[in-house]
Amino acid sequence: MRHDGHVTGGYLKGRIRREDIITTAVAVYAEAGYHGSSLREIARRVGITHAGLLYYFPTKESLLAAVLERRDAQDTERERLAVPPGREALAHLVALAEYNVRHPGIVDVYARLAAEAVAADHPAHDYFERHYRMARDYAVASLRVLAERQELRPGVDPELAGLNLVALMDGLQVQWLSNGGAVDLVGALRFYLRDLLTVPLD
Amino acid sequence: MRHDGHVTGGYLKGRIRREDIITTAVAVYAEAGYHGSSLREIARRVGITHAGLLYYFPTKESLLAAVLERRDAQDTERERLAVPPGREALAHLVALAEYNVRHPGIVDVYARLAAEAVAADHPAHDYFERHYRMARDYAVASLRVLAERQELRPGVDPELAGLNLVALMDGLQVQWLSNGGAVDLVGALRFYLRDLLTVPLD
DNA sequence: CCTACCGATCGGTAGG
DNA sequence: CCTACCGATCGGTAGG
């Protein structure tokens, strides 16, 4: 208990401050990318100095790592990716796209970082390589399940269609961002999936 | 004629130097993006100082504009985009993808710039918005032509399939770049088109 | 968490 | 095209 009557709660204030910094970093990354963002700008929005920020995250890279970790945790939580591959998983994919369309900031960071991280020496390169591989495997596995149940249109290769599904979502996001949301991202995704299946998703 | 016997050719040397600078800029953009590139690094590779580079391109932005202009000119030349929308146009798209796969550097610049230019205040923003719109219109028009000839699989909406085609090419490029070419970009594109048509492309 | 600082790098300009 | 410079900004550190 401090003399002003407030309880600091041990490390609680520190954890809140860390979360605050991460949230702010996401917003700044969305505007300027990772390389284009400065610790000073992020710190300014949080209300501390850039040296103060470095007290919580010792390097610029460690802050990026924290941003990516939190994103993974949130995705897993929200979409309950524990859902086994299959029809329900594809429905979740559409739900995720719908969520993203309502939260352009998230899409923005992601698209920007993914493109930056194409460079092999980018600090997020391995993260995105892993992320894409997992997304592809999940999509392919889901389509394989449908194929076994004869719910996939004849001639559709689960391997290639799964790769295309992930690529399509990515490409649609970039176009959707580029022209300020005029592209019907969710409609195009639904069309692709409906066209692939013999039994509609919903 | 100079005393060393060489002919400078009036403005020829200048034009060659300009081309040299643009070519070098493309390579550096591919490695570091636009914002991440410095005039000093580009100038160093060309063998002049950054102040010397600014003699040819007065600002960093004007160099970017020159890069994009040359890319457009080359695309139009190589793929003879004068080809009217239709079956042949789609075949050209596959040929372009095959060409790109053999020239990763070009894909790299493009993917990086497109993602950077998502930001409304990026100097290449308008360029990419225009580029995407033209690509979409061209794809949609081509699919409409096929639809009239009953060469499109029933149920395929030319509007959505055209949007998806452009998005797919973009998304495939990013994944292909991310994992060092292990993704079968051309195969996936061919599969998508074959699946769309009732009469094979080739 | 802050003040104060470091070395490095940036785009651009002056003046030739 | 170059030398020499400017003001601004960067990530990171010392020392408290």
Short mmCIF file of N, CA and C in Angstrom, two decimals, chain A residues 41-198:
data_model
loop_
_atom_site.label_atom_id
_atom_site.label_comp_id
_atom_site.label_asym_id
_atom_site.label_seq_id
_atom_site.Cartn_x
_atom_site.Cartn_y
_atom_site.Cartn_z
N GLU A 41 8.11 6.52 -31.93
CA GLU A 41 6.71 6.79 -32.23
C GLU A 41 5.79 5.90 -31.38
N ILE A 42 6.15 4.64 -31.27
CA ILE A 42 5.34 3.73 -30.44
C ILE A 42 5.33 4.21 -29.00
N ALA A 43 6.51 4.58 -28.51
CA ALA A 43 6.61 5.04 -27.12
C ALA A 43 5.80 6.32 -26.91
N ARG A 44 5.89 7.21 -27.88
CA ARG A 44 5.16 8.47 -27.76
C ARG A 44 3.66 8.23 -27.56
N ARG A 45 3.10 7.30 -28.35
CA ARG A 45 1.67 7.03 -28.24
C ARG A 45 1.31 6.38 -26.90
N VAL A 46 2.26 5.63 -26.36
CA VAL A 46 2.01 4.98 -25.08
C VAL A 46 2.13 6.00 -23.95
N GLY A 47 2.93 7.03 -24.22
CA GLY A 47 3.10 8.06 -23.19
C GLY A 47 4.39 7.91 -22.40
N ILE A 48 5.38 7.23 -22.99
CA ILE A 48 6.68 7.11 -22.33
C ILE A 48 7.76 7.48 -23.35
N THR A 49 9.00 7.45 -22.95
CA THR A 49 10.10 7.71 -23.88
C THR A 49 10.53 6.39 -24.52
N HIS A 50 11.30 6.51 -25.60
CA HIS A 50 11.70 5.26 -26.28
C HIS A 50 12.67 4.48 -25.41
N ALA A 51 13.41 5.17 -24.56
CA ALA A 51 14.29 4.46 -23.63
C ALA A 51 13.45 3.70 -22.60
N GLY A 52 12.33 4.28 -22.25
CA GLY A 52 11.43 3.60 -21.33
C GLY A 52 10.86 2.33 -21.95
N LEU A 53 10.52 2.42 -23.22
CA LEU A 53 10.01 1.24 -23.92
C LEU A 53 11.05 0.13 -23.92
N LEU A 54 12.31 0.52 -24.10
CA LEU A 54 13.38 -0.48 -24.14
C LEU A 54 13.61 -1.14 -22.78
N TYR A 55 13.01 -0.57 -21.75
CA TYR A 55 13.05 -1.21 -20.44
C TYR A 55 12.18 -2.47 -20.47
N TYR A 56 11.07 -2.39 -21.22
CA TYR A 56 10.15 -3.53 -21.31
C TYR A 56 10.54 -4.50 -22.42
N PHE A 57 10.97 -3.95 -23.55
CA PHE A 57 11.41 -4.80 -24.67
C PHE A 57 12.81 -4.35 -25.06
N PRO A 58 13.81 -5.18 -24.77
CA PRO A 58 15.21 -4.75 -24.85
C PRO A 58 15.67 -4.38 -26.26
N THR A 59 14.98 -4.89 -27.30
CA THR A 59 15.35 -4.54 -28.68
C THR A 59 14.08 -4.34 -29.50
N LYS A 60 14.23 -3.75 -30.67
CA LYS A 60 13.12 -3.56 -31.58
C LYS A 60 12.54 -4.92 -32.00
N GLU A 61 13.43 -5.87 -32.21
CA GLU A 61 13.01 -7.21 -32.64
C GLU A 61 12.19 -7.92 -31.58
N SER A 62 12.56 -7.74 -30.32
CA SER A 62 11.85 -8.46 -29.26
C SER A 62 10.40 -7.98 -29.18
N LEU A 63 10.17 -6.72 -29.53
CA LEU A 63 8.79 -6.22 -29.55
C LEU A 63 8.00 -6.87 -30.70
N LEU A 64 8.63 -7.00 -31.85
CA LEU A 64 7.97 -7.68 -32.98
C LEU A 64 7.60 -9.11 -32.60
N ALA A 65 8.54 -9.80 -31.95
CA ALA A 65 8.29 -11.18 -31.53
C ALA A 65 7.07 -11.24 -30.62
N ALA A 66 6.96 -10.27 -29.70
CA ALA A 66 5.83 -10.25 -28.77
C ALA A 66 4.52 -10.01 -29.51
N VAL A 67 4.55 -9.16 -30.54
CA VAL A 67 3.36 -8.89 -31.35
C VAL A 67 2.89 -10.17 -32.03
N LEU A 68 3.82 -10.90 -32.64
CA LEU A 68 3.46 -12.12 -33.35
C LEU A 68 2.95 -13.20 -32.40
N GLU A 69 3.58 -13.28 -31.24
CA GLU A 69 3.14 -14.28 -30.24
C GLU A 69 1.71 -14.01 -29.80
N ARG A 70 1.41 -12.75 -29.55
CA ARG A 70 0.07 -12.44 -29.09
C ARG A 70 -0.96 -12.72 -30.18
N ARG A 71 -0.61 -12.41 -31.41
CA ARG A 71 -1.52 -12.68 -32.52
C ARG A 71 -1.85 -14.18 -32.62
N ASP A 72 -0.83 -15.00 -32.49
CA ASP A 72 -1.05 -16.45 -32.53
C ASP A 72 -1.98 -16.88 -31.40
N ALA A 73 -1.71 -16.37 -30.22
CA ALA A 73 -2.52 -16.74 -29.06
C ALA A 73 -3.98 -16.34 -29.27
N GLN A 74 -4.20 -15.13 -29.80
CA GLN A 74 -5.56 -14.66 -30.04
C GLN A 74 -6.28 -15.48 -31.10
N ASP A 75 -5.56 -15.79 -32.18
CA ASP A 75 -6.16 -16.60 -33.24
C ASP A 75 -6.60 -17.95 -32.71
N THR A 76 -5.72 -18.57 -31.97
CA THR A 76 -6.02 -19.89 -31.42
C THR A 76 -7.23 -19.81 -30.51
N GLU A 77 -7.27 -18.78 -29.70
CA GLU A 77 -8.39 -18.59 -28.79
C GLU A 77 -9.69 -18.35 -29.55
N ARG A 78 -9.70 -17.33 -30.43
CA ARG A 78 -10.92 -16.91 -31.08
C ARG A 78 -11.51 -17.99 -31.98
N GLU A 79 -10.63 -18.57 -32.80
CA GLU A 79 -11.14 -19.52 -33.79
C GLU A 79 -11.09 -20.97 -33.30
N ARG A 80 -10.61 -21.10 -32.07
CA ARG A 80 -10.48 -22.46 -31.51
C ARG A 80 -9.95 -23.41 -32.58
N LEU A 81 -8.72 -23.14 -32.97
CA LEU A 81 -8.12 -23.91 -34.06
C LEU A 81 -7.95 -25.38 -33.69
N ALA A 82 -8.37 -25.72 -32.46
CA ALA A 82 -8.32 -27.12 -32.07
C ALA A 82 -9.34 -27.93 -32.87
N VAL A 83 -10.29 -27.23 -33.52
CA VAL A 83 -11.26 -27.91 -34.38
C VAL A 83 -10.51 -28.77 -35.39
N PRO A 84 -10.88 -30.05 -35.49
CA PRO A 84 -10.16 -30.92 -36.43
C PRO A 84 -10.43 -30.50 -37.87
N PRO A 85 -9.49 -30.79 -38.75
CA PRO A 85 -9.67 -30.44 -40.17
C PRO A 85 -10.96 -31.04 -40.71
N GLY A 86 -11.64 -30.31 -41.58
CA GLY A 86 -12.88 -30.81 -42.17
C GLY A 86 -13.82 -29.67 -42.50
N ARG A 87 -15.08 -30.00 -42.68
CA ARG A 87 -16.08 -29.02 -43.07
C ARG A 87 -16.16 -27.85 -42.11
N GLU A 88 -16.18 -28.19 -40.81
CA GLU A 88 -16.29 -27.14 -39.80
C GLU A 88 -15.09 -26.19 -39.86
N ALA A 89 -13.93 -26.73 -40.17
CA ALA A 89 -12.72 -25.90 -40.25
C ALA A 89 -12.86 -24.87 -41.36
N LEU A 90 -13.42 -25.26 -42.49
CA LEU A 90 -13.61 -24.33 -43.60
C LEU A 90 -14.62 -23.24 -43.22
N ALA A 91 -15.64 -23.63 -42.49
CA ALA A 91 -16.61 -22.64 -42.03
C ALA A 91 -15.94 -21.63 -41.10
N HIS A 92 -15.02 -22.11 -40.29
CA HIS A 92 -14.28 -21.22 -39.40
C HIS A 92 -13.43 -20.23 -40.20
N LEU A 93 -12.92 -20.70 -41.33
CA LEU A 93 -12.10 -19.85 -42.19
C LEU A 93 -12.92 -18.67 -42.70
N VAL A 94 -14.14 -18.97 -43.10
CA VAL A 94 -15.03 -17.89 -43.57
C VAL A 94 -15.33 -16.94 -42.41
N ALA A 95 -15.56 -17.51 -41.24
CA ALA A 95 -15.84 -16.68 -40.07
C ALA A 95 -14.65 -15.77 -39.76
N LEU A 96 -13.46 -16.30 -39.93
CA LEU A 96 -12.26 -15.51 -39.68
C LEU A 96 -12.18 -14.35 -40.67
N ALA A 97 -12.50 -14.64 -41.94
CA ALA A 97 -12.49 -13.59 -42.96
C ALA A 97 -13.51 -12.51 -42.63
N GLU A 98 -14.68 -12.93 -42.16
CA GLU A 98 -15.71 -11.95 -41.78
C GLU A 98 -15.24 -11.08 -40.62
N TYR A 99 -14.59 -11.72 -39.68
CA TYR A 99 -14.04 -10.97 -38.55
C TYR A 99 -13.00 -9.97 -39.03
N ASN A 100 -12.12 -10.43 -39.90
CA ASN A 100 -11.05 -9.56 -40.40
C ASN A 100 -11.59 -8.34 -41.14
N VAL A 101 -12.64 -8.57 -41.93
CA VAL A 101 -13.21 -7.46 -42.69
C VAL A 101 -13.74 -6.37 -41.75
N ARG A 102 -14.14 -6.78 -40.56
CA ARG A 102 -14.63 -5.81 -39.59
C ARG A 102 -13.49 -5.20 -38.78
N HIS A 103 -12.27 -5.70 -38.98
CA HIS A 103 -11.11 -5.19 -38.24
C HIS A 103 -9.93 -4.99 -39.19
N PRO A 104 -10.02 -3.98 -40.05
CA PRO A 104 -9.02 -3.76 -41.10
C PRO A 104 -7.60 -3.62 -40.55
N GLY A 105 -7.47 -3.05 -39.36
CA GLY A 105 -6.14 -2.84 -38.79
C GLY A 105 -5.35 -4.13 -38.70
N ILE A 106 -6.02 -5.19 -38.27
CA ILE A 106 -5.35 -6.48 -38.11
C ILE A 106 -4.87 -7.00 -39.46
N VAL A 107 -5.74 -6.92 -40.46
CA VAL A 107 -5.37 -7.38 -41.80
C VAL A 107 -4.15 -6.60 -42.30
N ASP A 108 -4.18 -5.31 -42.03
CA ASP A 108 -3.13 -4.42 -42.49
C ASP A 108 -1.76 -4.83 -41.97
N VAL A 109 -1.62 -4.98 -40.67
CA VAL A 109 -0.34 -5.40 -40.10
C VAL A 109 0.13 -6.67 -40.74
N TYR A 110 -0.80 -7.60 -40.82
CA TYR A 110 -0.46 -8.92 -41.27
C TYR A 110 0.03 -8.93 -42.70
N ALA A 111 -0.70 -8.27 -43.58
CA ALA A 111 -0.32 -8.21 -44.99
C ALA A 111 1.05 -7.53 -45.15
N ARG A 112 1.24 -6.45 -44.40
CA ARG A 112 2.50 -5.72 -44.50
C ARG A 112 3.66 -6.55 -44.00
N LEU A 113 3.50 -7.14 -42.85
CA LEU A 113 4.59 -7.94 -42.28
C LEU A 113 4.92 -9.13 -43.18
N ALA A 114 3.88 -9.80 -43.69
CA ALA A 114 4.10 -10.98 -44.53
C ALA A 114 4.94 -10.62 -45.75
N ALA A 115 4.66 -9.47 -46.34
CA ALA A 115 5.41 -9.07 -47.54
C ALA A 115 6.83 -8.66 -47.19
N GLU A 116 6.99 -7.95 -46.08
CA GLU A 116 8.34 -7.59 -45.62
C GLU A 116 9.15 -8.84 -45.33
N ALA A 117 8.47 -9.82 -44.71
CA ALA A 117 9.16 -11.01 -44.22
C ALA A 117 9.52 -11.98 -45.33
N VAL A 118 9.20 -11.63 -46.56
CA VAL A 118 9.63 -12.44 -47.70
C VAL A 118 11.16 -12.48 -47.75
N ALA A 119 11.79 -11.40 -47.32
CA ALA A 119 13.25 -11.36 -47.24
C ALA A 119 13.74 -12.36 -46.21
N ALA A 120 14.72 -13.17 -46.60
CA ALA A 120 15.17 -14.27 -45.75
C ALA A 120 15.77 -13.79 -44.43
N ASP A 121 16.27 -12.54 -44.42
CA ASP A 121 16.91 -12.07 -43.19
C ASP A 121 15.98 -11.21 -42.34
N HIS A 122 14.69 -11.20 -42.69
CA HIS A 122 13.73 -10.45 -41.87
C HIS A 122 13.46 -11.23 -40.58
N PRO A 123 13.38 -10.50 -39.46
CA PRO A 123 13.19 -11.19 -38.18
C PRO A 123 11.90 -12.00 -38.09
N ALA A 124 10.93 -11.70 -38.95
CA ALA A 124 9.68 -12.47 -38.89
C ALA A 124 9.61 -13.52 -40.00
N HIS A 125 10.72 -13.71 -40.73
CA HIS A 125 10.70 -14.62 -41.87
C HIS A 125 10.28 -16.04 -41.47
N ASP A 126 10.95 -16.58 -40.46
CA ASP A 126 10.65 -17.96 -40.05
C ASP A 126 9.23 -18.07 -39.54
N TYR A 127 8.78 -17.06 -38.83
CA TYR A 127 7.40 -17.08 -38.33
C TYR A 127 6.41 -17.26 -39.47
N PHE A 128 6.57 -16.48 -40.53
CA PHE A 128 5.61 -16.54 -41.63
C PHE A 128 5.74 -17.81 -42.45
N GLU A 129 6.95 -18.28 -42.58
CA GLU A 129 7.13 -19.54 -43.30
C GLU A 129 6.38 -20.65 -42.57
N ARG A 130 6.53 -20.70 -41.27
CA ARG A 130 5.84 -21.68 -40.44
C ARG A 130 4.33 -21.47 -40.55
N HIS A 131 3.91 -20.23 -40.45
CA HIS A 131 2.49 -19.90 -40.49
C HIS A 131 1.84 -20.36 -41.79
N TYR A 132 2.50 -20.10 -42.91
CA TYR A 132 1.95 -20.50 -44.21
C TYR A 132 1.90 -22.01 -44.33
N ARG A 133 2.93 -22.67 -43.86
CA ARG A 133 2.96 -24.13 -43.96
C ARG A 133 1.81 -24.72 -43.15
N MET A 134 1.61 -24.20 -41.95
CA MET A 134 0.53 -24.71 -41.10
C MET A 134 -0.83 -24.44 -41.74
N ALA A 135 -1.01 -23.24 -42.28
CA ALA A 135 -2.29 -22.90 -42.90
C ALA A 135 -2.56 -23.82 -44.09
N ARG A 136 -1.53 -24.05 -44.92
CA ARG A 136 -1.67 -24.94 -46.08
C ARG A 136 -2.03 -26.35 -45.64
N ASP A 137 -1.29 -26.87 -44.66
CA ASP A 137 -1.54 -28.24 -44.19
C ASP A 137 -2.96 -28.39 -43.68
N TYR A 138 -3.41 -27.39 -42.97
CA TYR A 138 -4.75 -27.41 -42.39
C TYR A 138 -5.81 -27.40 -43.49
N ALA A 139 -5.61 -26.55 -44.49
CA ALA A 139 -6.57 -26.46 -45.60
C ALA A 139 -6.59 -27.76 -46.40
N VAL A 140 -5.41 -28.27 -46.70
CA VAL A 140 -5.32 -29.51 -47.48
C VAL A 140 -5.98 -30.66 -46.72
N ALA A 141 -5.68 -30.75 -45.44
CA ALA A 141 -6.27 -31.83 -44.63
C ALA A 141 -7.79 -31.74 -44.62
N SER A 142 -8.30 -30.52 -44.53
CA SER A 142 -9.75 -30.33 -44.52
C SER A 142 -10.37 -30.78 -45.84
N LEU A 143 -9.73 -30.42 -46.94
CA LEU A 143 -10.27 -30.81 -48.25
C LEU A 143 -10.17 -32.32 -48.46
N ARG A 144 -9.14 -32.93 -47.91
CA ARG A 144 -9.01 -34.39 -48.02
C ARG A 144 -10.18 -35.10 -47.32
N VAL A 145 -10.53 -34.56 -46.16
CA VAL A 145 -11.65 -35.15 -45.42
C VAL A 145 -12.92 -35.08 -46.28
N LEU A 146 -13.15 -33.94 -46.90
CA LEU A 146 -14.34 -33.78 -47.74
C LEU A 146 -14.27 -34.70 -48.96
N ALA A 147 -13.09 -34.86 -49.51
CA ALA A 147 -12.92 -35.72 -50.68
C ALA A 147 -13.34 -37.15 -50.36
N GLU A 148 -12.93 -37.61 -49.20
CA GLU A 148 -13.28 -38.99 -48.79
C GLU A 148 -14.78 -39.18 -48.70
N ARG A 149 -15.48 -38.11 -48.33
CA ARG A 149 -16.94 -38.19 -48.18
C ARG A 149 -17.66 -37.83 -49.48
N GLN A 150 -16.93 -37.73 -50.56
CA GLN A 150 -17.51 -37.39 -51.87
C GLN A 150 -18.19 -36.03 -51.84
N GLU A 151 -17.70 -35.16 -50.98
CA GLU A 151 -18.31 -33.83 -50.92
C GLU A 151 -17.49 -32.80 -51.68
N LEU A 152 -16.46 -33.28 -52.36
CA LEU A 152 -15.63 -32.40 -53.18
C LEU A 152 -15.98 -32.65 -54.65
N ARG A 153 -16.12 -31.60 -55.41
CA ARG A 153 -16.44 -31.74 -56.82
C ARG A 153 -15.38 -32.60 -57.51
N PRO A 154 -15.79 -33.54 -58.36
CA PRO A 154 -14.82 -34.44 -59.02
C PRO A 154 -13.76 -33.65 -59.76
N GLY A 155 -12.52 -34.11 -59.70
CA GLY A 155 -11.43 -33.45 -60.41
C GLY A 155 -10.67 -32.45 -59.56
N VAL A 156 -11.21 -32.13 -58.38
CA VAL A 156 -10.53 -31.17 -57.51
C VAL A 156 -9.43 -31.87 -56.72
N ASP A 157 -8.20 -31.38 -56.90
CA ASP A 157 -7.05 -31.93 -56.18
C ASP A 157 -6.93 -31.23 -54.83
N PRO A 158 -7.07 -31.97 -53.73
CA PRO A 158 -7.03 -31.34 -52.39
C PRO A 158 -5.71 -30.59 -52.15
N GLU A 159 -4.61 -31.12 -52.64
CA GLU A 159 -3.30 -30.46 -52.45
C GLU A 159 -3.30 -29.07 -53.08
N LEU A 160 -3.61 -29.03 -54.37
CA LEU A 160 -3.55 -27.76 -55.09
C LEU A 160 -4.65 -26.81 -54.65
N ALA A 161 -5.83 -27.34 -54.40
CA ALA A 161 -6.94 -26.49 -53.98
C ALA A 161 -6.67 -25.89 -52.60
N GLY A 162 -5.99 -26.64 -51.74
CA GLY A 162 -5.64 -26.13 -50.41
C GLY A 162 -4.64 -25.01 -50.50
N LEU A 163 -3.62 -25.22 -51.32
CA LEU A 163 -2.63 -24.16 -51.57
C LEU A 163 -3.33 -22.92 -52.11
N ASN A 164 -4.20 -23.14 -53.08
CA ASN A 164 -4.90 -22.01 -53.70
C ASN A 164 -5.82 -21.29 -52.71
N LEU A 165 -6.41 -22.04 -51.81
CA LEU A 165 -7.31 -21.43 -50.84
C LEU A 165 -6.56 -20.44 -49.95
N VAL A 166 -5.39 -20.85 -49.48
CA VAL A 166 -4.59 -19.97 -48.62
C VAL A 166 -4.09 -18.76 -49.41
N ALA A 167 -3.62 -19.02 -50.63
CA ALA A 167 -3.13 -17.93 -51.48
C ALA A 167 -4.25 -16.95 -51.79
N LEU A 168 -5.44 -17.49 -52.05
CA LEU A 168 -6.58 -16.65 -52.38
C LEU A 168 -6.92 -15.70 -51.24
N MET A 169 -6.95 -16.22 -50.03
CA MET A 169 -7.28 -15.37 -48.88
C MET A 169 -6.27 -14.23 -48.75
N ASP A 170 -5.02 -14.56 -48.90
CA ASP A 170 -3.97 -13.55 -48.83
C ASP A 170 -4.11 -12.49 -49.92
N GLY A 171 -4.27 -12.94 -51.14
CA GLY A 171 -4.37 -12.01 -52.26
C GLY A 171 -5.60 -11.13 -52.16
N LEU A 172 -6.71 -11.71 -51.72
CA LEU A 172 -7.93 -10.92 -51.58
C LEU A 172 -7.74 -9.82 -50.54
N GLN A 173 -7.04 -10.15 -49.47
CA GLN A 173 -6.81 -9.14 -48.43
C GLN A 173 -6.03 -7.95 -48.97
N VAL A 174 -5.01 -8.22 -49.76
CA VAL A 174 -4.20 -7.12 -50.30
C VAL A 174 -5.06 -6.22 -51.20
N GLN A 175 -5.85 -6.83 -52.08
CA GLN A 175 -6.70 -6.04 -52.97
C GLN A 175 -7.76 -5.28 -52.20
N TRP A 176 -8.29 -5.95 -51.19
CA TRP A 176 -9.32 -5.33 -50.36
C TRP A 176 -8.75 -4.11 -49.63
N LEU A 177 -7.53 -4.25 -49.13
CA LEU A 177 -6.88 -3.12 -48.46
C LEU A 177 -6.55 -2.01 -49.46
N SER A 178 -6.08 -2.42 -50.64
CA SER A 178 -5.61 -1.44 -51.62
C SER A 178 -6.70 -0.47 -52.06
N ASN A 179 -7.90 -0.98 -52.25
CA ASN A 179 -8.93 -0.07 -52.74
C ASN A 179 -9.96 0.28 -51.67
N GLY A 180 -9.51 0.23 -50.43
CA GLY A 180 -10.33 0.75 -49.34
C GLY A 180 -11.60 -0.02 -49.07
N GLY A 181 -11.59 -1.34 -49.29
CA GLY A 181 -12.72 -2.17 -48.88
C GLY A 181 -13.80 -2.35 -49.93
N ALA A 182 -13.56 -1.85 -51.15
CA ALA A 182 -14.60 -1.95 -52.19
C ALA A 182 -14.71 -3.38 -52.74
N VAL A 183 -13.66 -4.17 -52.60
CA VAL A 183 -13.68 -5.55 -53.07
C VAL A 183 -14.47 -6.42 -52.10
N ASP A 184 -15.30 -7.31 -52.65
CA ASP A 184 -16.13 -8.17 -51.79
C ASP A 184 -15.35 -9.41 -51.37
N LEU A 185 -14.51 -9.21 -50.35
CA LEU A 185 -13.60 -10.28 -49.91
C LEU A 185 -14.35 -11.54 -49.49
N VAL A 186 -15.31 -11.38 -48.61
CA VAL A 186 -16.03 -12.55 -48.08
C VAL A 186 -16.85 -13.22 -49.18
N GLY A 187 -17.47 -12.41 -50.02
CA GLY A 187 -18.26 -12.98 -51.11
C GLY A 187 -17.41 -13.81 -52.05
N ALA A 188 -16.23 -13.31 -52.37
CA ALA A 188 -15.34 -14.03 -53.28
C ALA A 188 -14.86 -15.34 -52.66
N LEU A 189 -14.59 -15.29 -51.36
CA LEU A 189 -14.14 -16.51 -50.67
C LEU A 189 -15.25 -17.55 -50.62
N ARG A 190 -16.45 -17.09 -50.29
CA ARG A 190 -17.61 -18.00 -50.26
C ARG A 190 -17.83 -18.64 -51.62
N PHE A 191 -17.71 -17.80 -52.65
CA PHE A 191 -17.90 -18.31 -54.01
C PHE A 191 -16.89 -19.41 -54.32
N TYR A 192 -15.65 -19.17 -53.97
CA TYR A 192 -14.59 -20.16 -54.24
C TYR A 192 -14.91 -21.49 -53.56
N LEU A 193 -15.32 -21.41 -52.29
CA LEU A 193 -15.59 -22.63 -51.54
C LEU A 193 -16.84 -23.33 -52.05
N ARG A 194 -17.90 -22.56 -52.31
CA ARG A 194 -19.15 -23.14 -52.80
C ARG A 194 -18.90 -23.89 -54.11
N ASP A 195 -18.05 -23.29 -54.93
CA ASP A 195 -17.75 -23.85 -56.24
C ASP A 195 -16.95 -25.15 -56.11
N LEU A 196 -16.25 -25.28 -54.97
CA LEU A 196 -15.38 -26.44 -54.76
C LEU A 196 -16.16 -27.64 -54.24
N LEU A 197 -17.22 -27.36 -53.50
CA LEU A 197 -17.95 -28.41 -52.79
C LEU A 197 -19.20 -28.86 -53.52
N THR A 198 -19.62 -30.06 -53.26
CA THR A 198 -20.88 -30.55 -53.82
C THR A 198 -22.01 -30.33 -52.82
#
